[in-house]
GROMACS .gro file of C-alpha atoms in nm:
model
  328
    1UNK     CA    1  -3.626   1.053   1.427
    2UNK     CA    2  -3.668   1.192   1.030
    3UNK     CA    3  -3.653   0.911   0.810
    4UNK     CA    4  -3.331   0.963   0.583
    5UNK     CA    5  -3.331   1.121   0.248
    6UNK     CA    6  -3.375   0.928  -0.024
    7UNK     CA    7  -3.288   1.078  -0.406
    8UNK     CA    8  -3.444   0.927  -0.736
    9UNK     CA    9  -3.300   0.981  -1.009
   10UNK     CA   10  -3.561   1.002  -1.338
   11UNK     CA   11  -3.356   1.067  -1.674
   12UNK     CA   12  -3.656   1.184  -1.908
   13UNK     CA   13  -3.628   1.171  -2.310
   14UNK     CA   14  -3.929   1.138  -2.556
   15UNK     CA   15  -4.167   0.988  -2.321
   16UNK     CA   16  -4.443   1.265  -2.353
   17UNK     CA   17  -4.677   0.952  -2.352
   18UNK     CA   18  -4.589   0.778  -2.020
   19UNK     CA   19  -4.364   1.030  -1.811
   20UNK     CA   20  -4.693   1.143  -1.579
   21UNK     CA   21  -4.753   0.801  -1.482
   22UNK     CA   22  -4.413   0.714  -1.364
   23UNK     CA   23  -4.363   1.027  -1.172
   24UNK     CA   24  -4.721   0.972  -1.012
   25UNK     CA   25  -4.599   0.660  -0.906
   26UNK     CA   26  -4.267   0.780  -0.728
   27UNK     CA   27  -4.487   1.095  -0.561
   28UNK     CA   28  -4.735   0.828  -0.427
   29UNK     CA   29  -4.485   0.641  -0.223
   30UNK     CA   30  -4.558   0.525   0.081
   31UNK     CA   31  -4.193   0.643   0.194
   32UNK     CA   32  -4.264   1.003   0.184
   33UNK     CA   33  -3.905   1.164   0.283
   34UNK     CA   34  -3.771   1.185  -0.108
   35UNK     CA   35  -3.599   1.405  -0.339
   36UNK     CA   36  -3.737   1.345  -0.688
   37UNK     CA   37  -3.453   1.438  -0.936
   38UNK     CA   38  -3.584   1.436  -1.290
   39UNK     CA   39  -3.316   1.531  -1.564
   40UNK     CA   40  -3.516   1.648  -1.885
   41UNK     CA   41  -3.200   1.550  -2.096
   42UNK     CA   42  -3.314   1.810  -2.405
   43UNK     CA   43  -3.655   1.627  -2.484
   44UNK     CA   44  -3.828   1.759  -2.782
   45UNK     CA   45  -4.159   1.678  -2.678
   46UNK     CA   46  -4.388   1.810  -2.413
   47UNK     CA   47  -4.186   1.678  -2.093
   48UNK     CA   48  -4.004   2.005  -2.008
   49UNK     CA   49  -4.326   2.112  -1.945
   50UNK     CA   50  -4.479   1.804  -1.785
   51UNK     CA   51  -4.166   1.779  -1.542
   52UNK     CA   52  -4.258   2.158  -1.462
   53UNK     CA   53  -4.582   2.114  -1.397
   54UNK     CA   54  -4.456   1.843  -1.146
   55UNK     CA   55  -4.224   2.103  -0.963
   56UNK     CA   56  -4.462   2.335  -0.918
   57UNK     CA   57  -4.704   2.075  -0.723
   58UNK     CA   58  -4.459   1.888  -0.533
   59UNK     CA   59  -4.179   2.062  -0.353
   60UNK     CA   60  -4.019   1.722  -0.351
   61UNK     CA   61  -3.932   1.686  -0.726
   62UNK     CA   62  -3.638   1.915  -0.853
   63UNK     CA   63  -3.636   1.977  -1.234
   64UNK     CA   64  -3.237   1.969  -1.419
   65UNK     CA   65  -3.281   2.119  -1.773
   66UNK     CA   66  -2.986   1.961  -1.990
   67UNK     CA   67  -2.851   1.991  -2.366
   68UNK     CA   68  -2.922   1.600  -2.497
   69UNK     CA   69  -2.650   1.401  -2.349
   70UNK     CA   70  -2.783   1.050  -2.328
   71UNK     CA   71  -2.883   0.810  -2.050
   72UNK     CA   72  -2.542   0.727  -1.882
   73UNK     CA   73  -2.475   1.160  -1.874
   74UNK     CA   74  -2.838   1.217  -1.752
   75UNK     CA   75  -2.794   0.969  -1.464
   76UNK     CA   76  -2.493   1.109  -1.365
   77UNK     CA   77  -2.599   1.461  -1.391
   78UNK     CA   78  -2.861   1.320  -1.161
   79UNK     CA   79  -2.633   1.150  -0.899
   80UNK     CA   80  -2.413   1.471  -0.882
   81UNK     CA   81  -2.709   1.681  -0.763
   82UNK     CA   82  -2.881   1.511  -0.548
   83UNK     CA   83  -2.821   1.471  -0.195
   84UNK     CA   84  -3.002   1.115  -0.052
   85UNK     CA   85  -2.813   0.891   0.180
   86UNK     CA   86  -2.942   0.644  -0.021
   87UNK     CA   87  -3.025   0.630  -0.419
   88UNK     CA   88  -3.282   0.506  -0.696
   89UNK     CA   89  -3.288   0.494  -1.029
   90UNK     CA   90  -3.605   0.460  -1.266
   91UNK     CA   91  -3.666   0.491  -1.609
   92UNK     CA   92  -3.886   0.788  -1.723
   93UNK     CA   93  -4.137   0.481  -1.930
   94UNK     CA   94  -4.139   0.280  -1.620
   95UNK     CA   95  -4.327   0.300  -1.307
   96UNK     CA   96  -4.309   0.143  -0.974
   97UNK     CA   97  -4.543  -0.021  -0.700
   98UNK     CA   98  -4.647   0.251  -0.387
   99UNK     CA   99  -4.396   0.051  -0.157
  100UNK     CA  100  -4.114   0.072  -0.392
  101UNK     CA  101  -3.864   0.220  -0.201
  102UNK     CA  102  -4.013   0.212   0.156
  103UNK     CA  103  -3.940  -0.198   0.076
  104UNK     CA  104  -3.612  -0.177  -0.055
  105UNK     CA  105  -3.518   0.050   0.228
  106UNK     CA  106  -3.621  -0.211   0.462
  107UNK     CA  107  -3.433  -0.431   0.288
  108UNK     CA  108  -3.135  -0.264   0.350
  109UNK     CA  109  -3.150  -0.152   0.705
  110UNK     CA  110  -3.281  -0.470   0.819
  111UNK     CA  111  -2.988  -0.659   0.695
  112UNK     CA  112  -2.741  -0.405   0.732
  113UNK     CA  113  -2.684  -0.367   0.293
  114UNK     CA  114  -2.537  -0.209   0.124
  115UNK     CA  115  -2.782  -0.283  -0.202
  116UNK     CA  116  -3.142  -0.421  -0.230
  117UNK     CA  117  -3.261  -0.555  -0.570
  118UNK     CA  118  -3.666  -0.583  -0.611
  119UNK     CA  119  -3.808  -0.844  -0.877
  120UNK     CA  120  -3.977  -0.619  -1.176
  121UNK     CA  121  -4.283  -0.755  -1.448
  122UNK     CA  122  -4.236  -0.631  -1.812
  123UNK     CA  123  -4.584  -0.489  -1.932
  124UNK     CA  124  -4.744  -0.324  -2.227
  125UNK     CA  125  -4.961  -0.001  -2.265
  126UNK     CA  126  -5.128   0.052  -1.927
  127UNK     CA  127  -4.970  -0.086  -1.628
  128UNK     CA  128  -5.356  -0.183  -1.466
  129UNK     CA  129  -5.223  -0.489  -1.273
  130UNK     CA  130  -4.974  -0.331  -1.065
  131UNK     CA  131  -4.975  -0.634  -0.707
  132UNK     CA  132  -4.891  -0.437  -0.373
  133UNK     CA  133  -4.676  -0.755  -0.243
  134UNK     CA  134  -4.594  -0.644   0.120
  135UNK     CA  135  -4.392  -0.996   0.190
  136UNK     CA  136  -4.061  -0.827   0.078
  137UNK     CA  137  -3.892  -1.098   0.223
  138UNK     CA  138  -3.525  -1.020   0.122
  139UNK     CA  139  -3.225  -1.314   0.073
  140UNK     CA  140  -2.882  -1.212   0.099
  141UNK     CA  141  -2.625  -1.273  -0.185
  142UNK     CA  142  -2.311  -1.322  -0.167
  143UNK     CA  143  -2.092  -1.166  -0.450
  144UNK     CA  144  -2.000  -1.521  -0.640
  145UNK     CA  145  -2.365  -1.581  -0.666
  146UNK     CA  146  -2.444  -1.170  -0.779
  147UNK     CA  147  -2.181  -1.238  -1.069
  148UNK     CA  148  -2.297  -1.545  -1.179
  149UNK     CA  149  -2.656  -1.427  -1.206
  150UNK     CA  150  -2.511  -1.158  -1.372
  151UNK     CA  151  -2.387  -1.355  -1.603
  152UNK     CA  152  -2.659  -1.561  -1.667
  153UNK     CA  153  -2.946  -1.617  -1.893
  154UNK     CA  154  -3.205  -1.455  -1.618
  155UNK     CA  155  -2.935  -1.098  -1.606
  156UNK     CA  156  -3.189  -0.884  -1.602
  157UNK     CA  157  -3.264  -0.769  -1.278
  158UNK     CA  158  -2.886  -0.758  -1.218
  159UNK     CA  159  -2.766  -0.582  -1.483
  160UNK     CA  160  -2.984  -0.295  -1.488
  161UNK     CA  161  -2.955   0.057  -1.290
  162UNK     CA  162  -3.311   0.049  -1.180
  163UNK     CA  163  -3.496  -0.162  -0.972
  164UNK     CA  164  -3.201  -0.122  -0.686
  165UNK     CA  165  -3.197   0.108  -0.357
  166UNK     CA  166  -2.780   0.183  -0.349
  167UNK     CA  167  -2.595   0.353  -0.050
  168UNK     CA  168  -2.479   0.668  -0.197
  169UNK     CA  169  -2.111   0.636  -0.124
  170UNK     CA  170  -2.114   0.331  -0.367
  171UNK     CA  171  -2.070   0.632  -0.671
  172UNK     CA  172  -1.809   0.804  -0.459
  173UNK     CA  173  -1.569   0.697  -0.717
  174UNK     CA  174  -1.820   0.533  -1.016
  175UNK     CA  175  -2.031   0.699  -1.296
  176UNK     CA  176  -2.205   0.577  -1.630
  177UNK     CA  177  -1.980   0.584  -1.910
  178UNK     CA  178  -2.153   0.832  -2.106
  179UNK     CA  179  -2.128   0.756  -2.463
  180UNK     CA  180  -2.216   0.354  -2.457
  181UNK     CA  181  -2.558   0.230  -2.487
  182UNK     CA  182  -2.567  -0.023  -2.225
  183UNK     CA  183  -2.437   0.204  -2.012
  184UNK     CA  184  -2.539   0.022  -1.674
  185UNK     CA  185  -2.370  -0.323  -1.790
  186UNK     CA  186  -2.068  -0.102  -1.781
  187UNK     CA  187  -2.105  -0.016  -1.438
  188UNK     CA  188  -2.331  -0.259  -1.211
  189UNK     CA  189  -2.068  -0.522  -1.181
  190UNK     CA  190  -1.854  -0.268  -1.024
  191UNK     CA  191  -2.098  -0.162  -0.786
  192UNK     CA  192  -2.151  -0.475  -0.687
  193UNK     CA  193  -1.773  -0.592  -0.659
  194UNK     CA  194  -1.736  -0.306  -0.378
  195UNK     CA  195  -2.048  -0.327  -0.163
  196UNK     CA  196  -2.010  -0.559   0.138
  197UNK     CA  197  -2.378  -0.704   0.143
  198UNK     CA  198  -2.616  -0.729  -0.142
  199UNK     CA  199  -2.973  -0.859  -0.090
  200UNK     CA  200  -3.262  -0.980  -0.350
  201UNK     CA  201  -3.654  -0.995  -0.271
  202UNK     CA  202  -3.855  -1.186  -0.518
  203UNK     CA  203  -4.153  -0.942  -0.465
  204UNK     CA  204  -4.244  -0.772  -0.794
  205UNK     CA  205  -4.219  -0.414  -0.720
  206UNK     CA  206  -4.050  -0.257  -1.036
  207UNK     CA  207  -4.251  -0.225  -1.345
  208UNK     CA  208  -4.083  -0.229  -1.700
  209UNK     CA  209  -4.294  -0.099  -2.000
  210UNK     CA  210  -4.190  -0.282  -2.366
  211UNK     CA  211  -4.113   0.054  -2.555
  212UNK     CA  212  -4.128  -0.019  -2.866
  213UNK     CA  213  -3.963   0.312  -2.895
  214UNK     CA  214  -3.659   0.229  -2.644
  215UNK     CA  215  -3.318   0.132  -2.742
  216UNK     CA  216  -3.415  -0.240  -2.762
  217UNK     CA  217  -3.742  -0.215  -2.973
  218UNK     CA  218  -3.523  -0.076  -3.283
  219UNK     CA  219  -3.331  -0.270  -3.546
  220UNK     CA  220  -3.020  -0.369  -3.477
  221UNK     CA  221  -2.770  -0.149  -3.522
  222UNK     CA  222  -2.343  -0.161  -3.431
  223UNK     CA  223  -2.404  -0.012  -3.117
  224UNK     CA  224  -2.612  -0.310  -2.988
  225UNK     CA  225  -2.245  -0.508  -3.014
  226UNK     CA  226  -2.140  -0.275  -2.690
  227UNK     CA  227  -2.295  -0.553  -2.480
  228UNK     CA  228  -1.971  -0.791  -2.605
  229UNK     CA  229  -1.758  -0.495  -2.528
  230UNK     CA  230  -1.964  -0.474  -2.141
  231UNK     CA  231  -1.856  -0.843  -2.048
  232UNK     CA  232  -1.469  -0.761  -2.199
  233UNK     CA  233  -1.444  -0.481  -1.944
  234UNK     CA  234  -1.631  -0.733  -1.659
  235UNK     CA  235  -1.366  -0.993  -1.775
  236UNK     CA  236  -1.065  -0.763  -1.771
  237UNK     CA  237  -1.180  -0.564  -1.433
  238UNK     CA  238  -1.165  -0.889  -1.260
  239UNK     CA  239  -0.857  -0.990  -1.388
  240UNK     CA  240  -0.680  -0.689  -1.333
  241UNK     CA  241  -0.755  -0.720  -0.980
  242UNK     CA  242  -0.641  -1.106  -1.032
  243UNK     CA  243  -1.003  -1.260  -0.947
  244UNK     CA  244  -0.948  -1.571  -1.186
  245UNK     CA  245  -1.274  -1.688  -1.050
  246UNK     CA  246  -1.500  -1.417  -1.106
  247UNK     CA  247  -1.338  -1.328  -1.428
  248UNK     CA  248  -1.401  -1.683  -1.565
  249UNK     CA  249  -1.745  -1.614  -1.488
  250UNK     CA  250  -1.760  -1.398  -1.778
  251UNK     CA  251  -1.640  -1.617  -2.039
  252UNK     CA  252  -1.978  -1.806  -2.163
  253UNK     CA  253  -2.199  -1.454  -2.182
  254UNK     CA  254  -1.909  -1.368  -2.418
  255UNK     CA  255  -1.924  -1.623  -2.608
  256UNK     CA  256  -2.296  -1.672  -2.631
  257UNK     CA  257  -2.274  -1.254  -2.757
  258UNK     CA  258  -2.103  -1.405  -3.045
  259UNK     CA  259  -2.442  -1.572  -3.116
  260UNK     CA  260  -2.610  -1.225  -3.111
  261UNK     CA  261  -2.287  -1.047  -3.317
  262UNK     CA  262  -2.338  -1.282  -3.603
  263UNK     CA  263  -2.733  -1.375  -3.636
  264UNK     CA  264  -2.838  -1.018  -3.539
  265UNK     CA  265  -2.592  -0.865  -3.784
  266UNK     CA  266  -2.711  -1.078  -4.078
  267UNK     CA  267  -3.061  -1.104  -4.002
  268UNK     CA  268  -3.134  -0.739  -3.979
  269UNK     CA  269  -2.899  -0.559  -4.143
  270UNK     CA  270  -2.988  -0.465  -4.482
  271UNK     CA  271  -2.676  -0.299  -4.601
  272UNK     CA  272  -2.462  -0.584  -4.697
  273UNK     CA  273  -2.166  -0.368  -4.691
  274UNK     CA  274  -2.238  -0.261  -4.325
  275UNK     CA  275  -2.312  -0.577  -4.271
  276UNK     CA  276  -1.968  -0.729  -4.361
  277UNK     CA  277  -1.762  -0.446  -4.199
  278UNK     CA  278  -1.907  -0.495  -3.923
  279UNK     CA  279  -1.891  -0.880  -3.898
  280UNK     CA  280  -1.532  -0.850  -4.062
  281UNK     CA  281  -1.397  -0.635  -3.741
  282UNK     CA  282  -1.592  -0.854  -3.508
  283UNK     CA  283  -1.423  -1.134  -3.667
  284UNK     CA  284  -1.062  -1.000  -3.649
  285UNK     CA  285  -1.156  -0.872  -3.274
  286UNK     CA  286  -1.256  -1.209  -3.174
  287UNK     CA  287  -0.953  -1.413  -3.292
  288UNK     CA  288  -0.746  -1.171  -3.107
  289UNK     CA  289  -0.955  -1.207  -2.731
  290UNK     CA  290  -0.743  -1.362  -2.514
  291UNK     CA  291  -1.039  -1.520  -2.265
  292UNK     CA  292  -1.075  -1.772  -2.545
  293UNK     CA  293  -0.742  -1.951  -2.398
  294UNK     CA  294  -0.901  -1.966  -2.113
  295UNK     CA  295  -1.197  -2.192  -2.224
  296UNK     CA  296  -1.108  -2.558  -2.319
  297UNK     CA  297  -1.142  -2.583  -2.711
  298UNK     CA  298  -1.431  -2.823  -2.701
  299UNK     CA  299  -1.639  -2.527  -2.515
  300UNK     CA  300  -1.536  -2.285  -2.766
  301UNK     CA  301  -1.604  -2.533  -3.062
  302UNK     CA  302  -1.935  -2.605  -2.925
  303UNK     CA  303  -1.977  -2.221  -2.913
  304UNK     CA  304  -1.904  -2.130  -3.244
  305UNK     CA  305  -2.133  -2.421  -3.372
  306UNK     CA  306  -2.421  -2.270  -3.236
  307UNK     CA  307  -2.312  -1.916  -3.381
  308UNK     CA  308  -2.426  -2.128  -3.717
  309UNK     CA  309  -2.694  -2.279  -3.658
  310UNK     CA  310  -3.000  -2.070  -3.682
  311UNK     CA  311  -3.232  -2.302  -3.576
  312UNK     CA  312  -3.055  -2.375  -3.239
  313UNK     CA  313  -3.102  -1.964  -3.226
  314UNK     CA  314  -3.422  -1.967  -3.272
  315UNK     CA  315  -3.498  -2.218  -2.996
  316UNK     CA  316  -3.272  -2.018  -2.769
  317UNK     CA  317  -3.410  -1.711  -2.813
  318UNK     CA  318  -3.747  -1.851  -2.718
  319UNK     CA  319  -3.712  -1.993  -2.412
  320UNK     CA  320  -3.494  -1.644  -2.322
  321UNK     CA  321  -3.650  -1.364  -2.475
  322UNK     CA  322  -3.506  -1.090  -2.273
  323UNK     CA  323  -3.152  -1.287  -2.260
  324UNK     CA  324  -2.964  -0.952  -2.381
  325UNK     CA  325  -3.145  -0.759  -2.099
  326UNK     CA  326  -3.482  -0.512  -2.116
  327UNK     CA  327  -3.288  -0.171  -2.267
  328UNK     CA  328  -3.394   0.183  -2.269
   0.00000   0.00000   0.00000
């Protein structure tokens, strides 16, 4: 019997410099039965091209030539043509161990998931360590636990699109909200709230490059405050459905934003004016957020001390560099 289809999804922009290695990686798989769905989303560089070239040497990889839409539109330009019982996502700078997705596949037939999640290494320049771990030993999580890692300090592999194997039918009703730049923080919760089993292997098998051209290795800018806005629409999906305990769940990540909101706007925004309309909405926004009532005033005191105390920041942001998640 054919193993089933598998689609990955590859949204390419600007990556002249790294797109060939990813896409070598995916062709290399050890899980051969795949349908390689890149989405040149209007690059200016040589990738049209490059993605091309691929086409016409692997009757596996399908080429979608779009207008510049961003991430979340490219990903689901790429989940609305493909056709994979099951489906990937990695990023175009990225690349991925040869037993990527034969692993995570296990992963999910062997415990009967609905979602696997592979550990991933952030790297820089050439990927030359890439570790074949064949252990993929897989733990299954129950929901709570998802959230609350979610919601943690060590987010990272949870928030994120890629380094997941999803059953199609969880986007039956779910896209990217095109538009927002932490598009997948948006979205994964959701995902995750409607799949019956969710596993986790610790092996590394996902392989994050730090871009210092990606959407985290610029200044700060407004947009970066979308992440508070992510954990609002967590908080309020949850309690919409009238899942106190989940929702609460989302409470200290929005607080600890706050801590990002203020010390990011001020220490790298140069226009003082932008500056101050920007902490002056955040300011009127945040007396008017409801969740606040929900956290004893002690907890929210405490919160708002550390939002002024830039040494406490400092420390914080040391011993949890990637706290606001690895960005494209």
């Amino acid at each position: 019997m054919r193993d089933p289809l598998i689609s990955v999804v590859v949204p390419v922009y600007n990556v002249e410099r790294y797109i060939r290695e990813c896409v070598d990686s995916i062709i290399s798989q050890t899980y051969y039965h795949l349908e390689i769905v890149l989405i040149d989303d209007g690059s200016p560089d040589k990738c049209p091209q490059i993605c091309d070239e691929y086409a016409k040497k692997d009757n596996r990889v399908k080429i979608i030539h779009q207008k510049n839409g961003g991430l979340a539109k490219a990903r689901n330009v790429g989940i609305e043509n493909s056709n994979g019982v099951y489906i990937t996502f990695i990023d175009s700078d990225d690349c991925v161990a040869s037993n990527y997705i034969e692993i995570l596949y296990r992963g999910l037939i062997e415990n009967d998931a609905d979602i696997s999640i592979a550990s991933f290494r952030s790297f820089e320049k050439n990927n030359t360590t890439v570790i074949e771990d064949r252990s993929y030993l897989f733990t299954a999580i129950s929901k709570k636990k998802c959230f609350e890692i979610y919601t943690s300090i060590s987010t990272n592999p949870f928030v994120s699109a890629w380094n997941k194997l999803y059953k199609r039918n969880l986007f039956s009703n779910i896209r990217f909200p095109e538009g927002k730049l932490y598009e997948d923080a948006f979205t994964t919760y959701k995902i995750f709230d409607i799949a019956q089993k969710i596993v986790f292997s610790s092996s590394v098998l996902y392989f994050y490059r730090l871009n210092p051209d990606s959407i985290m290795g610029q200044s700060f800018r407004k947009k970066h405050l979308e992440m508070i806005d992510a954990f609002r629409s967590g908080f309020d999906y949850f309690e919409t459905k009238n899942e106190k305990d989940m929702s609460k769940l989302f409470i200290p990540p929005l607080l600890m934003r706050e801590i990002y909101c203020w010390w990011g706007v001020k220490k790298n925004l140069k226009d003082d004016n932008l500056a101050k309309e920007i902490l002056d909405d955040y300011k009127k926004d945040s007396k008017n957020l409801e969740y606040t009532k929900d956290v004893g005033f002690i907890w929210f005191l405490i919160f708002k001390i550390i939002a002024f105390c830039p040494w406490l920041y400092v420390c914080y942001r040391k011993i949890s560099p990637s706290y606001m998640g690895d960005r494209k």
